[in-house]
Each structure stands twice: as structure tokens, then as C-alpha cells.
Amino acid sequence: MIRLLYGTSNSAKIQHMKEMLDKLNIEIIGLNDIGNAVKIQVRETGNDPLENARIKAMTYFKEFKVPVFSCDSGLYIEGLERKKQPGVHVRRVNGKELNDNEMIKYYTNLAAELGGVVKAKYKNAICLIIDEETIFEYDGEDISSEEFIITSKPHNKKTKGFPLDSISIEIETGQYYMDIHEKNNPNKEYKMAKGFRDFFLRTALK
């Protein structure tokens, strides 16, 4: 079994990745499992998800010298002018880092300005560093999200670390992602989960 450090201290993201990679021969640990790792400041200065994933993975590999991977996402909203696109700065607005509640408020207001509902999509990227000579990067469509709807009407429940789930609706069913998760429906993220599994199968587990 290979042990990989996931370069994040977000417990929700770590659990999500563990679920997607379930039954693969991989043990995932997070920054909270490594002493003072969470105190390391990473300047995410990239212009797209892949650049930021690379920056984070390189930073943690140089610090800990263990196999590490980092992911990053960019949010792209239909009908929003380019300079206002969240992109890789989903939590950062006008230089301020938003908490979960502030994110919900900002994006519901944005949806309201665009008519109450708006289509959006996450573009995801991953950088895996096994050693100094073995580095893998990927940002293919199979690890990106399906198109979904952001609504101006938030769900009454929230998931810590994933605030936008409260205002995101699956196009196919018209259900909030919060309700889909709670009802334990079949995995609605099958394509993305398979994409991440395939990535690790052809890299870390090859």
C-alpha cells in the first residue's frame, strides 16, 4: 500500500477523496496528521487550477520529502463576464478570504443578480509528486464536475467545508446536492470519482 499526503487541512475534502478512492491500495493522510504542517503558508499565485495544484504540491514535498498530491478547483459561471469569474479564487473576493457563511451570501447575491439561477461548473486539477523525478499533473474533463445550477435560495442545511453545496442544484433532478447526499442516492459524482481513480491507477499505482 502506498501512503500519500493530501496537501490540505480541510477534513471534508480529505474524507471526500478517501471515499472516491475507496478500495484502492492507497492510504491518504492530511496536513492535520503531520505536526506543524498546517502552519505552512502557501501562496496560491497560479492563474488556473493546475498551476495552483502544482504550487501546493511542490511546497509540501519540499517541506516533508514524502509522496504528496494537491488539488485545486476553479469555478466558472455561465453569463458572468471574464474579469468577474471566480476561477481559482472561489473563496477570495476583493482580496478578502470568505468563510462558509460569507461564501453562501456572496454567491446567492450573485445568482440573484443573474436572474435567480445560473449554470456553473468546477474545473479541477491535481499534481502528484512521488519523488523529485516523478511528477504527474492532470486537469482533464473526467475529473471536473458536471454542469450544475447555483441558486439564490439556499438550503436550510450546510456542510462544513463545502458551503456551495447549500446553493447548488443538480440539473438532472432539480434537487439540492444537500438532499441528494442525505438520501444516500447512488453516487452522483461517478464520472469525477472514476476520473480520479483512473489518475491514481496510471500514476501512483502503476
PDB file of C-alpha atoms in Angstrom:
ATOM      1  CA  MET A   1       0.000   0.000   0.000  1.00  0.00           C
ATOM      2  CA  ILE A   2       1.269   3.456  -0.876  1.00  0.00           C
ATOM      3  CA  ARG A   3       0.879   6.278   1.641  1.00  0.00           C
ATOM      4  CA  LEU A   4       0.148   9.708   0.180  1.00  0.00           C
ATOM      5  CA  LEU A   5      -0.050  13.084   1.862  1.00  0.00           C
ATOM      6  CA  TYR A   6      -3.026  15.077   0.611  1.00  0.00           C
ATOM      7  CA  GLY A   7      -1.937  18.704   0.768  1.00  0.00           C
ATOM      8  CA  THR A   8      -4.955  20.097   2.586  1.00  0.00           C
ATOM      9  CA  SER A   9      -6.176  20.531   6.159  1.00  0.00           C
ATOM     10  CA  ASN A  10      -9.831  20.547   5.040  1.00  0.00           C
ATOM     11  CA  SER A  11     -11.277  17.419   6.663  1.00  0.00           C
ATOM     12  CA  ALA A  12     -14.285  17.397   4.327  1.00  0.00           C
ATOM     13  CA  LYS A  13     -12.024  17.336   1.267  1.00  0.00           C
ATOM     14  CA  ILE A  14      -9.884  14.574   2.757  1.00  0.00           C
ATOM     15  CA  GLN A  15     -12.931  12.430   3.511  1.00  0.00           C
ATOM     16  CA  HIS A  16     -14.335  13.057   0.038  1.00  0.00           C
ATOM     17  CA  MET A  17     -11.088  11.919  -1.591  1.00  0.00           C
ATOM     18  CA  LYS A  18     -10.942   8.823   0.622  1.00  0.00           C
ATOM     19  CA  GLU A  19     -14.465   7.916  -0.480  1.00  0.00           C
ATOM     20  CA  MET A  20     -13.640   8.392  -4.164  1.00  0.00           C
ATOM     21  CA  LEU A  21     -10.519   6.220  -3.860  1.00  0.00           C
ATOM     22  CA  ASP A  22     -12.160   3.577  -1.676  1.00  0.00           C
ATOM     23  CA  LYS A  23     -10.648   0.085  -2.096  1.00  0.00           C
ATOM     24  CA  LEU A  24      -7.618   1.338  -3.999  1.00  0.00           C
ATOM     25  CA  ASN A  25      -4.294   0.375  -2.431  1.00  0.00           C
ATOM     26  CA  ILE A  26      -3.736   3.930  -1.148  1.00  0.00           C
ATOM     27  CA  GLU A  27      -3.612   5.333   2.379  1.00  0.00           C
ATOM     28  CA  ILE A  28      -4.396   9.050   2.477  1.00  0.00           C
ATOM     29  CA  ILE A  29      -3.289  11.339   5.278  1.00  0.00           C
ATOM     30  CA  GLY A  30      -3.866  15.077   5.563  1.00  0.00           C
ATOM     31  CA  LEU A  31      -1.855  18.016   6.841  1.00  0.00           C
ATOM     32  CA  ASN A  32      -3.526  17.722  10.236  1.00  0.00           C
ATOM     33  CA  ASP A  33      -1.786  14.351  10.610  1.00  0.00           C
ATOM     34  CA  ILE A  34       1.679  15.903  10.292  1.00  0.00           C
ATOM     35  CA  GLY A  35       2.679  18.052  13.246  1.00  0.00           C
ATOM     36  CA  ASN A  36       3.048  21.710  12.320  1.00  0.00           C
ATOM     37  CA  ALA A  37       2.196  21.223   8.662  1.00  0.00           C
ATOM     38  CA  VAL A  38      -0.945  23.339   8.849  1.00  0.00           C
ATOM     39  CA  LYS A  39       1.195  26.344   9.783  1.00  0.00           C
ATOM     40  CA  ILE A  40       2.923  26.341   6.409  1.00  0.00           C
ATOM     41  CA  GLN A  41       1.703  29.233   4.306  1.00  0.00           C
ATOM     42  CA  VAL A  42       1.265  28.509   0.611  1.00  0.00           C
ATOM     43  CA  ARG A  43       0.871  31.435  -1.760  1.00  0.00           C
ATOM     44  CA  GLU A  44      -1.568  30.228  -4.393  1.00  0.00           C
ATOM     45  CA  THR A  45      -0.498  32.624  -7.116  1.00  0.00           C
ATOM     46  CA  GLY A  46      -1.448  30.479 -10.097  1.00  0.00           C
ATOM     47  CA  ASN A  47      -3.796  31.657 -12.815  1.00  0.00           C
ATOM     48  CA  ASP A  48      -5.585  28.346 -13.169  1.00  0.00           C
ATOM     49  CA  PRO A  49      -6.301  25.226 -11.073  1.00  0.00           C
ATOM     50  CA  LEU A  50      -3.331  23.234 -12.399  1.00  0.00           C
ATOM     51  CA  GLU A  51      -0.827  25.972 -11.555  1.00  0.00           C
ATOM     52  CA  ASN A  52      -2.148  26.202  -8.002  1.00  0.00           C
ATOM     53  CA  ALA A  53      -2.185  22.417  -7.554  1.00  0.00           C
ATOM     54  CA  ARG A  54       1.470  22.364  -8.657  1.00  0.00           C
ATOM     55  CA  ILE A  55       2.446  25.205  -6.304  1.00  0.00           C
ATOM     56  CA  LYS A  56       0.848  23.485  -3.311  1.00  0.00           C
ATOM     57  CA  ALA A  57       2.261  20.035  -4.065  1.00  0.00           C
ATOM     58  CA  MET A  58       5.779  21.418  -4.619  1.00  0.00           C
ATOM     59  CA  THR A  59       5.641  23.376  -1.354  1.00  0.00           C
ATOM     60  CA  TYR A  60       4.617  20.382   0.736  1.00  0.00           C
ATOM     61  CA  PHE A  61       7.023  17.999  -0.996  1.00  0.00           C
ATOM     62  CA  LYS A  62       9.977  20.318  -0.363  1.00  0.00           C
ATOM     63  CA  GLU A  63       8.964  20.587   3.290  1.00  0.00           C
ATOM     64  CA  PHE A  64       8.226  16.936   4.102  1.00  0.00           C
ATOM     65  CA  LYS A  65      10.019  14.901   1.406  1.00  0.00           C
ATOM     66  CA  VAL A  66       7.156  12.383   1.215  1.00  0.00           C
ATOM     67  CA  PRO A  67       4.845  11.479  -1.687  1.00  0.00           C
ATOM     68  CA  VAL A  68       2.210  14.207  -1.842  1.00  0.00           C
ATOM     69  CA  PHE A  69      -0.628  15.359  -4.035  1.00  0.00           C
ATOM     70  CA  SER A  70      -2.593  18.576  -4.110  1.00  0.00           C
ATOM     71  CA  CYS A  71      -5.779  19.516  -5.899  1.00  0.00           C
ATOM     72  CA  ASP A  72      -7.274  22.810  -6.881  1.00  0.00           C
ATOM     73  CA  SER A  73     -10.541  23.896  -8.431  1.00  0.00           C
ATOM     74  CA  GLY A  74     -11.824  26.815 -10.415  1.00  0.00           C
ATOM     75  CA  LEU A  75     -15.475  27.844 -10.515  1.00  0.00           C
ATOM     76  CA  TYR A  76     -16.783  29.162 -13.814  1.00  0.00           C
ATOM     77  CA  ILE A  77     -20.261  30.714 -14.029  1.00  0.00           C
ATOM     78  CA  GLU A  78     -22.231  30.995 -17.252  1.00  0.00           C
ATOM     79  CA  GLY A  79     -23.086  34.542 -18.275  1.00  0.00           C
ATOM     80  CA  LEU A  80     -20.589  36.185 -15.926  1.00  0.00           C
ATOM     81  CA  GLU A  81     -18.010  38.443 -17.543  1.00  0.00           C
ATOM     82  CA  ARG A  82     -14.470  37.100 -17.530  1.00  0.00           C
ATOM     83  CA  LYS A  83     -12.985  39.543 -15.035  1.00  0.00           C
ATOM     84  CA  LYS A  84     -15.688  38.622 -12.500  1.00  0.00           C
ATOM     85  CA  GLN A  85     -15.297  34.846 -12.867  1.00  0.00           C
ATOM     86  CA  PRO A  86     -14.324  33.266  -9.530  1.00  0.00           C
ATOM     87  CA  GLY A  87     -11.913  30.869 -11.238  1.00  0.00           C
ATOM     88  CA  VAL A  88      -9.344  29.706  -8.693  1.00  0.00           C
ATOM     89  CA  HIS A  89     -10.377  32.425  -6.248  1.00  0.00           C
ATOM     90  CA  VAL A  90     -13.664  30.839  -5.181  1.00  0.00           C
ATOM     91  CA  ARG A  91     -13.224  31.937  -1.562  1.00  0.00           C
ATOM     92  CA  ARG A  92     -11.397  35.196  -2.227  1.00  0.00           C
ATOM     93  CA  VAL A  93     -13.425  38.272  -3.157  1.00  0.00           C
ATOM     94  CA  ASN A  94     -11.845  41.718  -3.442  1.00  0.00           C
ATOM     95  CA  GLY A  95      -8.810  40.479  -1.530  1.00  0.00           C
ATOM     96  CA  LYS A  96     -10.808  39.018   1.357  1.00  0.00           C
ATOM     97  CA  GLU A  97     -10.920  35.314   2.232  1.00  0.00           C
ATOM     98  CA  LEU A  98     -14.558  34.342   2.801  1.00  0.00           C
ATOM     99  CA  ASN A  99     -15.763  31.882   5.417  1.00  0.00           C
ATOM    100  CA  ASP A 100     -18.536  29.386   4.645  1.00  0.00           C
ATOM    101  CA  ASN A 101     -21.416  31.721   5.527  1.00  0.00           C
ATOM    102  CA  GLU A 102     -19.895  34.646   3.642  1.00  0.00           C
ATOM    103  CA  MET A 103     -19.486  32.440   0.571  1.00  0.00           C
ATOM    104  CA  ILE A 104     -23.145  31.440   0.647  1.00  0.00           C
ATOM    105  CA  LYS A 105     -24.189  35.082   0.956  1.00  0.00           C
ATOM    106  CA  TYR A 106     -21.891  36.262  -1.856  1.00  0.00           C
ATOM    107  CA  TYR A 107     -22.869  33.592  -4.365  1.00  0.00           C
ATOM    108  CA  THR A 108     -26.603  33.761  -3.636  1.00  0.00           C
ATOM    109  CA  ASN A 109     -26.436  37.504  -4.267  1.00  0.00           C
ATOM    110  CA  LEU A 110     -24.532  36.843  -7.491  1.00  0.00           C
ATOM    111  CA  ALA A 111     -27.157  34.327  -8.617  1.00  0.00           C
ATOM    112  CA  ALA A 112     -29.895  36.831  -7.781  1.00  0.00           C
ATOM    113  CA  GLU A 113     -28.208  39.445  -9.969  1.00  0.00           C
ATOM    114  CA  LEU A 114     -28.169  36.935 -12.834  1.00  0.00           C
ATOM    115  CA  GLY A 115     -31.850  36.066 -12.562  1.00  0.00           C
ATOM    116  CA  GLY A 116     -32.068  33.799  -9.524  1.00  0.00           C
ATOM    117  CA  VAL A 117     -30.463  30.699 -11.033  1.00  0.00           C
ATOM    118  CA  VAL A 118     -27.310  30.348 -13.100  1.00  0.00           C
ATOM    119  CA  LYS A 119     -25.362  27.445 -14.601  1.00  0.00           C
ATOM    120  CA  ALA A 120     -21.849  26.789 -13.317  1.00  0.00           C
ATOM    121  CA  LYS A 121     -19.060  24.218 -13.435  1.00  0.00           C
ATOM    122  CA  TYR A 122     -15.940  23.336 -11.470  1.00  0.00           C
ATOM    123  CA  LYS A 123     -12.721  22.646 -13.367  1.00  0.00           C
ATOM    124  CA  ASN A 124     -10.431  20.501 -11.231  1.00  0.00           C
ATOM    125  CA  ALA A 125      -6.717  19.751 -11.367  1.00  0.00           C
ATOM    126  CA  ILE A 126      -4.265  17.522  -9.499  1.00  0.00           C
ATOM    127  CA  CYS A 127      -0.495  17.408  -9.091  1.00  0.00           C
ATOM    128  CA  LEU A 128       1.102  14.253  -7.641  1.00  0.00           C
ATOM    129  CA  ILE A 129       4.768  14.174  -6.619  1.00  0.00           C
ATOM    130  CA  ILE A 130       6.246  10.769  -5.797  1.00  0.00           C
ATOM    131  CA  ASP A 131       9.853  11.975  -5.752  1.00  0.00           C
ATOM    132  CA  GLU A 132      11.935  14.720  -7.355  1.00  0.00           C
ATOM    133  CA  GLU A 133      11.978  12.900 -10.685  1.00  0.00           C
ATOM    134  CA  THR A 134       8.428  11.536 -10.696  1.00  0.00           C
ATOM    135  CA  ILE A 135       5.748  14.202 -11.038  1.00  0.00           C
ATOM    136  CA  PHE A 136       2.297  13.793 -12.566  1.00  0.00           C
ATOM    137  CA  GLU A 137      -0.179  16.560 -13.440  1.00  0.00           C
ATOM    138  CA  TYR A 138      -3.700  16.352 -14.796  1.00  0.00           C
ATOM    139  CA  ASP A 139      -6.706  18.602 -15.405  1.00  0.00           C
ATOM    140  CA  GLY A 140      -8.856  16.555 -17.768  1.00  0.00           C
ATOM    141  CA  GLU A 141     -12.606  16.846 -18.127  1.00  0.00           C
ATOM    142  CA  ASP A 142     -13.156  13.495 -16.405  1.00  0.00           C
ATOM    143  CA  ILE A 143     -12.089  14.948 -13.043  1.00  0.00           C
ATOM    144  CA  SER A 144     -14.124  18.124 -13.483  1.00  0.00           C
ATOM    145  CA  SER A 145     -17.677  18.476 -12.255  1.00  0.00           C
ATOM    146  CA  GLU A 146     -20.823  18.163 -14.272  1.00  0.00           C
ATOM    147  CA  GLU A 147     -22.596  21.429 -15.033  1.00  0.00           C
ATOM    148  CA  PHE A 148     -24.930  22.428 -12.197  1.00  0.00           C
ATOM    149  CA  ILE A 149     -27.115  25.313 -11.048  1.00  0.00           C
ATOM    150  CA  ILE A 150     -26.299  27.941  -8.428  1.00  0.00           C
ATOM    151  CA  THR A 151     -29.474  29.326  -6.902  1.00  0.00           C
ATOM    152  CA  SER A 152     -30.227  32.461  -4.920  1.00  0.00           C
ATOM    153  CA  LYS A 153     -32.275  30.378  -2.448  1.00  0.00           C
ATOM    154  CA  PRO A 154     -30.002  28.492  -0.019  1.00  0.00           C
ATOM    155  CA  HIS A 155     -30.870  25.128   1.510  1.00  0.00           C
ATOM    156  CA  ASN A 156     -31.515  25.255   5.253  1.00  0.00           C
ATOM    157  CA  LYS A 157     -28.651  22.822   5.925  1.00  0.00           C
ATOM    158  CA  LYS A 158     -24.922  23.220   5.355  1.00  0.00           C
ATOM    159  CA  THR A 159     -21.838  21.021   5.024  1.00  0.00           C
ATOM    160  CA  LYS A 160     -18.743  22.453   6.703  1.00  0.00           C
ATOM    161  CA  GLY A 161     -16.018  22.963   4.132  1.00  0.00           C
ATOM    162  CA  PHE A 162     -18.442  22.684   1.196  1.00  0.00           C
ATOM    163  CA  PRO A 163     -20.655  25.779   1.593  1.00  0.00           C
ATOM    164  CA  LEU A 164     -21.725  25.954  -2.039  1.00  0.00           C
ATOM    165  CA  ASP A 165     -23.462  22.566  -1.740  1.00  0.00           C
ATOM    166  CA  SER A 166     -26.200  24.529   0.052  1.00  0.00           C
ATOM    167  CA  ILE A 167     -26.910  26.619  -3.041  1.00  0.00           C
ATOM    168  CA  SER A 168     -26.099  24.062  -5.742  1.00  0.00           C
ATOM    169  CA  ILE A 169     -28.783  22.128  -7.609  1.00  0.00           C
ATOM    170  CA  GLU A 170     -28.321  19.109  -9.840  1.00  0.00           C
ATOM    171  CA  ILE A 171     -29.673  19.883 -13.294  1.00  0.00           C
ATOM    172  CA  GLU A 172     -30.874  16.331 -13.986  1.00  0.00           C
ATOM    173  CA  THR A 173     -33.098  16.009 -10.905  1.00  0.00           C
ATOM    174  CA  GLY A 174     -33.651  19.604  -9.797  1.00  0.00           C
ATOM    175  CA  GLN A 175     -32.565  18.577  -6.287  1.00  0.00           C
ATOM    176  CA  TYR A 176     -30.160  20.373  -3.993  1.00  0.00           C
ATOM    177  CA  TYR A 177     -26.919  18.449  -3.608  1.00  0.00           C
ATOM    178  CA  MET A 178     -27.595  18.528   0.137  1.00  0.00           C
ATOM    179  CA  ASP A 179     -30.720  16.414  -0.382  1.00  0.00           C
ATOM    180  CA  ILE A 180     -29.011  14.036  -2.780  1.00  0.00           C
ATOM    181  CA  HIS A 181     -26.295  13.344  -0.205  1.00  0.00           C
ATOM    182  CA  GLU A 182     -28.732  12.913   2.666  1.00  0.00           C
ATOM    183  CA  LYS A 183     -30.898  10.412   0.844  1.00  0.00           C
ATOM    184  CA  ASN A 184     -27.848   8.268   0.046  1.00  0.00           C
ATOM    185  CA  ASN A 185     -28.746   8.141  -3.613  1.00  0.00           C
ATOM    186  CA  PRO A 186     -26.311   6.444  -5.997  1.00  0.00           C
ATOM    187  CA  ASN A 187     -23.083   8.392  -6.380  1.00  0.00           C
ATOM    188  CA  LYS A 188     -23.916  11.434  -8.467  1.00  0.00           C
ATOM    189  CA  GLU A 189     -20.207  12.161  -8.928  1.00  0.00           C
ATOM    190  CA  TYR A 190     -19.403   8.805 -10.547  1.00  0.00           C
ATOM    191  CA  LYS A 191     -17.649  10.346 -13.550  1.00  0.00           C
ATOM    192  CA  MET A 192     -15.406  12.546 -11.436  1.00  0.00           C
ATOM    193  CA  ALA A 193     -14.654   9.760  -8.941  1.00  0.00           C
ATOM    194  CA  LYS A 194     -13.718   7.423 -11.790  1.00  0.00           C
ATOM    195  CA  GLY A 195     -11.510  10.132 -13.257  1.00  0.00           C
ATOM    196  CA  PHE A 196      -9.548  10.488 -10.017  1.00  0.00           C
ATOM    197  CA  ARG A 197      -9.333   6.704  -9.567  1.00  0.00           C
ATOM    198  CA  ASP A 198      -8.043   6.291 -13.106  1.00  0.00           C
ATOM    199  CA  PHE A 199      -5.442   9.004 -12.495  1.00  0.00           C
ATOM    200  CA  PHE A 200      -4.012   7.209  -9.457  1.00  0.00           C
ATOM    201  CA  LEU A 201      -4.170   3.819 -11.177  1.00  0.00           C
ATOM    202  CA  ARG A 202      -1.972   5.066 -14.028  1.00  0.00           C
ATOM    203  CA  THR A 203       0.417   7.011 -11.771  1.00  0.00           C
ATOM    204  CA  ALA A 204       0.937   6.087  -8.105  1.00  0.00           C
ATOM    205  CA  LEU A 205      -0.309   2.511  -8.538  1.00  0.00           C
ATOM    206  CA  LYS A 206       1.201   1.744 -11.929  1.00  0.00           C
TER     207      LYS A 206
END
